[in-house]
Tab-separated table of C-alpha atoms in Angstrom:
chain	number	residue	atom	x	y	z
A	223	UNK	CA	-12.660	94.290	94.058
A	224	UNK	CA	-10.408	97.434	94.205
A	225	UNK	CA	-6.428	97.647	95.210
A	226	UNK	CA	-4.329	100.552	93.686
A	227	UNK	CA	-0.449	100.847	94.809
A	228	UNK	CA	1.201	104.005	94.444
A	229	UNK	CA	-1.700	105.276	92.234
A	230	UNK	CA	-0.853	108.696	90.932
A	231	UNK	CA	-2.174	111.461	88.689
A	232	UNK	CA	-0.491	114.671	87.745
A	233	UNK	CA	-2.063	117.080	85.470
A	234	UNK	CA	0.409	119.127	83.391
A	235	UNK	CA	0.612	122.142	81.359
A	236	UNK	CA	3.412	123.952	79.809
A	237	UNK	CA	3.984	126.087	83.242
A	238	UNK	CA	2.398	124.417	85.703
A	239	UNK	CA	2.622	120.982	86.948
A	240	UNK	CA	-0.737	119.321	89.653
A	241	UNK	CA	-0.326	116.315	91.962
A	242	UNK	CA	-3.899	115.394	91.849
A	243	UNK	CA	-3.287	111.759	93.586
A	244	UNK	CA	-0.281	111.298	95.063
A	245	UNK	CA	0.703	107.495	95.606
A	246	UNK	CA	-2.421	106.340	97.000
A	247	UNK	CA	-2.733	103.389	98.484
A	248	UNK	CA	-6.674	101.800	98.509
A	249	UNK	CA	-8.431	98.504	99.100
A	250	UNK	CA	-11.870	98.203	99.092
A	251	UNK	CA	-13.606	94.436	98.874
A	252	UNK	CA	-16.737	93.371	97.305
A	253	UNK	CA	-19.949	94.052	99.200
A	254	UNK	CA	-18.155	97.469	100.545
A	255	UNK	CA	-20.129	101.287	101.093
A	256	UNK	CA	-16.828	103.282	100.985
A	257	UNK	CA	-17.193	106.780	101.169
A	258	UNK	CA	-14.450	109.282	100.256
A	259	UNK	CA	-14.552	113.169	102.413
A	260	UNK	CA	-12.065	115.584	102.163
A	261	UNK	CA	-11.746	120.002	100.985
A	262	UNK	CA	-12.321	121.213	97.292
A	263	UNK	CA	-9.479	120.156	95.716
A	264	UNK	CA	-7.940	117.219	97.838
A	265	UNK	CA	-8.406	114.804	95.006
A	266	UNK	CA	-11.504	113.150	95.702
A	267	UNK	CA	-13.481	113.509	92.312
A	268	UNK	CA	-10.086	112.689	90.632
A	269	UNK	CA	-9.783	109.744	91.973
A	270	UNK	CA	-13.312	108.232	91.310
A	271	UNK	CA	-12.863	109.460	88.105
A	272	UNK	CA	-9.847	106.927	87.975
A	273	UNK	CA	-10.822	104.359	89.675
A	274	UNK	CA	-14.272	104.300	87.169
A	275	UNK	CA	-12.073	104.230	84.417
A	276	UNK	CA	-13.100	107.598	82.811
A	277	UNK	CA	-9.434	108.672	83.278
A	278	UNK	CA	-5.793	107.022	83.503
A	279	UNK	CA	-3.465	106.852	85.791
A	280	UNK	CA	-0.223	108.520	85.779
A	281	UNK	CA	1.593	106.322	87.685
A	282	UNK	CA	1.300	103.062	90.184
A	283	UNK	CA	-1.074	100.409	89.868
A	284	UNK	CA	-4.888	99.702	89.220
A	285	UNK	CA	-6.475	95.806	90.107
A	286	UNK	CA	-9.880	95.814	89.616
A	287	UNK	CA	-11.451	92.087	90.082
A	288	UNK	CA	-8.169	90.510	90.118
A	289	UNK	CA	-7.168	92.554	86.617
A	290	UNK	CA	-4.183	95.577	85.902
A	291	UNK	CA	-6.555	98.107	83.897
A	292	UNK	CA	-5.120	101.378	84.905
A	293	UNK	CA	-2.887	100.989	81.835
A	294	UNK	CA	-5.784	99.563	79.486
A	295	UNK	CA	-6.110	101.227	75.990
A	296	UNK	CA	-9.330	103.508	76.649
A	297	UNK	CA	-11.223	101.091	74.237
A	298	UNK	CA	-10.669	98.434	76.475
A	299	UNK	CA	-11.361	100.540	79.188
A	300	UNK	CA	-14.692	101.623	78.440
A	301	UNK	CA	-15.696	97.975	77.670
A	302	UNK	CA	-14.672	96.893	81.513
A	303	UNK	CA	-16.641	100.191	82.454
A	304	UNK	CA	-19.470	99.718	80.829
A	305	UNK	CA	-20.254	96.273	81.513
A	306	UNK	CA	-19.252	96.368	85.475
A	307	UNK	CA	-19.780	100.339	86.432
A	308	UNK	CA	-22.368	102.603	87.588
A	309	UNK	CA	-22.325	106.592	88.030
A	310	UNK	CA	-24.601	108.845	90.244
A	311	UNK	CA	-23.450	112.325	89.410
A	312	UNK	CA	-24.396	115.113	91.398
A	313	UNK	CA	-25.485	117.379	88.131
A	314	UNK	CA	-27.804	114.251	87.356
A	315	UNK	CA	-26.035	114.313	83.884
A	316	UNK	CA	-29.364	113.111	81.967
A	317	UNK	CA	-29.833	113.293	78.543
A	318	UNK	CA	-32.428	116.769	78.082
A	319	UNK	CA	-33.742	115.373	74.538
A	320	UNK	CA	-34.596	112.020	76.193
A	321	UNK	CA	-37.393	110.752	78.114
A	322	UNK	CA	-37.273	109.372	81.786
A	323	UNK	CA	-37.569	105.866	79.842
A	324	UNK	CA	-34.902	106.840	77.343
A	325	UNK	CA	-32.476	107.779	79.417
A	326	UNK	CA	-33.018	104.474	81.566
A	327	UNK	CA	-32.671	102.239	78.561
A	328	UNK	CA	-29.906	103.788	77.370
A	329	UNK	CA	-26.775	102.136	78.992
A	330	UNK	CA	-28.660	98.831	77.558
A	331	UNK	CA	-28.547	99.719	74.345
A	332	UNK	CA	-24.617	99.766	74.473
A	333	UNK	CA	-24.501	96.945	76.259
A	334	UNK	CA	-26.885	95.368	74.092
A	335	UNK	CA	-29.500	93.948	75.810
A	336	UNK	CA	-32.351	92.079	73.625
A	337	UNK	CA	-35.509	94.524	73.509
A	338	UNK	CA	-37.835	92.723	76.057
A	339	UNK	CA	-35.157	92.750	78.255
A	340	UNK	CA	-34.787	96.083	78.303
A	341	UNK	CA	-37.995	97.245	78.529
A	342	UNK	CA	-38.930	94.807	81.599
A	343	UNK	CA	-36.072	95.920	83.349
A	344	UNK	CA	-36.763	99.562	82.754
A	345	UNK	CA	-39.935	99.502	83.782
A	346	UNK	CA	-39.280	97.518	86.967
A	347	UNK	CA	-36.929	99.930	87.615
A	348	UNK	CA	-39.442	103.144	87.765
A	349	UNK	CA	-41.769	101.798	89.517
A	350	UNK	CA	-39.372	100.694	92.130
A	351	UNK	CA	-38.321	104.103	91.788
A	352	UNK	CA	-41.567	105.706	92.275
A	353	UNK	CA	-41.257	107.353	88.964
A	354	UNK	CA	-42.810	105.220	86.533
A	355	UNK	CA	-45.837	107.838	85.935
A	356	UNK	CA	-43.533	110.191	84.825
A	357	UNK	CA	-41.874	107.446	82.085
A	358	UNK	CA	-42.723	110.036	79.363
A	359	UNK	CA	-41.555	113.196	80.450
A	360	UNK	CA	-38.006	115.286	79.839
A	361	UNK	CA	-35.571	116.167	82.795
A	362	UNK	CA	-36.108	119.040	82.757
A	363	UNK	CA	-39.904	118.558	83.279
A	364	UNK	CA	-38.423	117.160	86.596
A	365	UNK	CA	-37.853	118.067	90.082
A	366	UNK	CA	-34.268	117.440	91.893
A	367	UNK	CA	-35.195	114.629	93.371
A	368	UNK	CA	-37.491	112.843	90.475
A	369	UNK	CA	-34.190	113.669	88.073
A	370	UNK	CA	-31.990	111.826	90.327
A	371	UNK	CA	-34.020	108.759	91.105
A	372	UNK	CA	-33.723	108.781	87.244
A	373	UNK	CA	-30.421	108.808	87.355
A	374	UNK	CA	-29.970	106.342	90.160
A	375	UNK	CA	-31.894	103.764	87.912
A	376	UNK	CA	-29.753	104.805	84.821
A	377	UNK	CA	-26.848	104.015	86.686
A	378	UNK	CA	-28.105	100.381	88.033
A	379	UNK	CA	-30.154	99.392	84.993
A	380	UNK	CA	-26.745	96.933	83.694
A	381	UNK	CA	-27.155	95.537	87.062
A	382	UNK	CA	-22.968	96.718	87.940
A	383	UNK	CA	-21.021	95.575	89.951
A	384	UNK	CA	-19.606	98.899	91.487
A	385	UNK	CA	-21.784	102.292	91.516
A	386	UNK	CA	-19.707	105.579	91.916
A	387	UNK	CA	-21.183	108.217	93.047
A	388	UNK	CA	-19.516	112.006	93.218
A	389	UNK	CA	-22.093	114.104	95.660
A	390	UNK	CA	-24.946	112.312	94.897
A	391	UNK	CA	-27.148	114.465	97.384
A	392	UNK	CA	-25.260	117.886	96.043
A	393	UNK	CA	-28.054	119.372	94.693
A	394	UNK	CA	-30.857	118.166	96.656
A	395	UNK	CA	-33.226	119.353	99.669
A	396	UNK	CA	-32.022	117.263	102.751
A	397	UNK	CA	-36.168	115.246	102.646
A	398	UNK	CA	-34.660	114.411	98.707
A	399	UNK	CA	-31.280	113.739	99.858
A	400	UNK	CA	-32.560	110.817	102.240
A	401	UNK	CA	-34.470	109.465	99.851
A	402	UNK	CA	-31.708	108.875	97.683
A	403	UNK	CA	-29.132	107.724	100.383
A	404	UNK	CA	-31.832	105.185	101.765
A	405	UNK	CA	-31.833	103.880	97.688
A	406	UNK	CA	-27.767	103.576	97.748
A	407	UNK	CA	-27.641	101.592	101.134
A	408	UNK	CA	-30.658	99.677	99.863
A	409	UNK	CA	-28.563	98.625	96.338
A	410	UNK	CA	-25.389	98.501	98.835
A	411	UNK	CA	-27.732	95.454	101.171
A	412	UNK	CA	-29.041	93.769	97.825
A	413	UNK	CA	-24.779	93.085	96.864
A	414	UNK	CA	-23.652	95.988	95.171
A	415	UNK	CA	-20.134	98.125	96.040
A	416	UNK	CA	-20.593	101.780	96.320
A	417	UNK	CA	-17.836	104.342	96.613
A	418	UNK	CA	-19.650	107.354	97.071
A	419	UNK	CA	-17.459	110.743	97.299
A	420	UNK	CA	-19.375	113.312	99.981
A	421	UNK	CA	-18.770	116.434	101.630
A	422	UNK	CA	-21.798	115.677	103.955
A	423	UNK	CA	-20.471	113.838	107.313
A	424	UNK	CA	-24.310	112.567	107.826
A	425	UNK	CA	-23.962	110.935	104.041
A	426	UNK	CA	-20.917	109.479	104.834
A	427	UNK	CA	-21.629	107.742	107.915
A	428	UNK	CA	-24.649	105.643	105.619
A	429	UNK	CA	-21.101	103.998	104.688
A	430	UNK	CA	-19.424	101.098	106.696
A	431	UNK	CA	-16.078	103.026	105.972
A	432	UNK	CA	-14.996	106.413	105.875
A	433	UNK	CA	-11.752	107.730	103.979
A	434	UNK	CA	-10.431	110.951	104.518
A	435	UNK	CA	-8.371	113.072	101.467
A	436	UNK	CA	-6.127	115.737	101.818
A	437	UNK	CA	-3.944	116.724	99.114
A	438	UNK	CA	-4.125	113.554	96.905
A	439	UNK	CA	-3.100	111.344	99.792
A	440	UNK	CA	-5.235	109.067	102.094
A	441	UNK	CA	-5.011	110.336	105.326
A	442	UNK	CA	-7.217	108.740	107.697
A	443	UNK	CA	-9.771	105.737	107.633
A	444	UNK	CA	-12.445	104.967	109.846
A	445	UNK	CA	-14.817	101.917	110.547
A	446	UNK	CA	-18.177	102.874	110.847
A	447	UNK	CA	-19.933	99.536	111.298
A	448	UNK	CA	-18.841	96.137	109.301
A	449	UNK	CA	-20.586	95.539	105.940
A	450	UNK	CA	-22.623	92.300	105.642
């Protein structure tokens, strides 16, 4: 699903020049749980930002199923993303004017999905979610845990291919934090990829893979168990 070669990205300013990735080398197949560990600053969030198309590449090469899109115009770009991507953030990164529902629907409304459609699969979606008595209220009317179960079914709602997820548990209570891992690895046995970025060792081994980061390089990668 995923093969970069050399992928790089420096960040530059008039005085200072930052080696963000640094000719990274990654495979990960269809059907994968990849998760990414590594310090503050070793790269990690940069690259899912990358690899979900958000930004571009400096340098080296970006497949994803079977197509070069690393150099894609960002129109074309956020066409592949937002027909084939999902993102779990860890600030939740819901819309505060919209309802629970809004926010749901809303990646089907770019996409869009005929009316019915959307509403069926919205509403499947909260109850699966536990959340559908809360349809009607703001984020902020929210706990932690409701607002990322939200966010979980925003990101899964166009049925993606890939979900990325940058410290999905961050901000949660560890009882919140399981419920919300036991959701990924659930999406992860239904079909879906996941590359998940973690600083949480127990997160990361809900995973079949582990990759380690240190400064913008792959260092290490471990098997945890093989993926279905």
């Amino acid at each position: 699903m995923i093969k970069t070669t050399n992928l790089s990205k420096v960040y530059r300013t008039e005085e200072v020049e930052t080696t963000a990735l640094n000719e990274v080398d990654l495979e990960i197949k269809e059907g994968e749980f990849v998760s990414v560990m590594g310090p503050s600053g070793c790269g990690k969030s940069t690259l899912l930002n990358v690899l979900g198309m958000i930004d571009s590449p400096s340098g080296g090469d970006y497949h994803f199923m079977g197509e070069e899109v690393g150099r894609l115009s960002e129109r074309k770009r956020s066409n592949v993303r937002k027909h084939n991507l999902g993102f779990v953030f860890q600030s939740f990164n819901l819309i505060d004017e919209l309802t629970v529902y809004e926010n749901v629907e809303l990646p089907m409304l770019y996409t869009k999905v005929p009316a019915a459609e959307r509403k069926q699969r919205v509403e499947e979606l909260l109850e699966g979610m536990n959340i559908m008595h809360r349809r009607n209220h703001f984020p902020q009317q929210l706990s932690g845990g409701q607002q990322q179960r939200v966010a979980v079914a925003r990101a899964i709602v166009n049925r993606p291919k890939l979900i990325l997820a940058d410290e999905p548990t961050g901000n949660l209570d560890s009882a919140n934090g399981d419920e919300v891992m036991k959701i990924l690895s659930q999406l992860n046995s239904e079909g879906t990829t996941i590359l998940m970025v973690t600083h949480s060792q127990y997160c990361a081994e809900f995973g079949n893979r582990i990759i380690r980061m240190l400064d913008g390089q792959v260092v290490t990668e471990n098997l945890v168990k093989q993926y279905l």
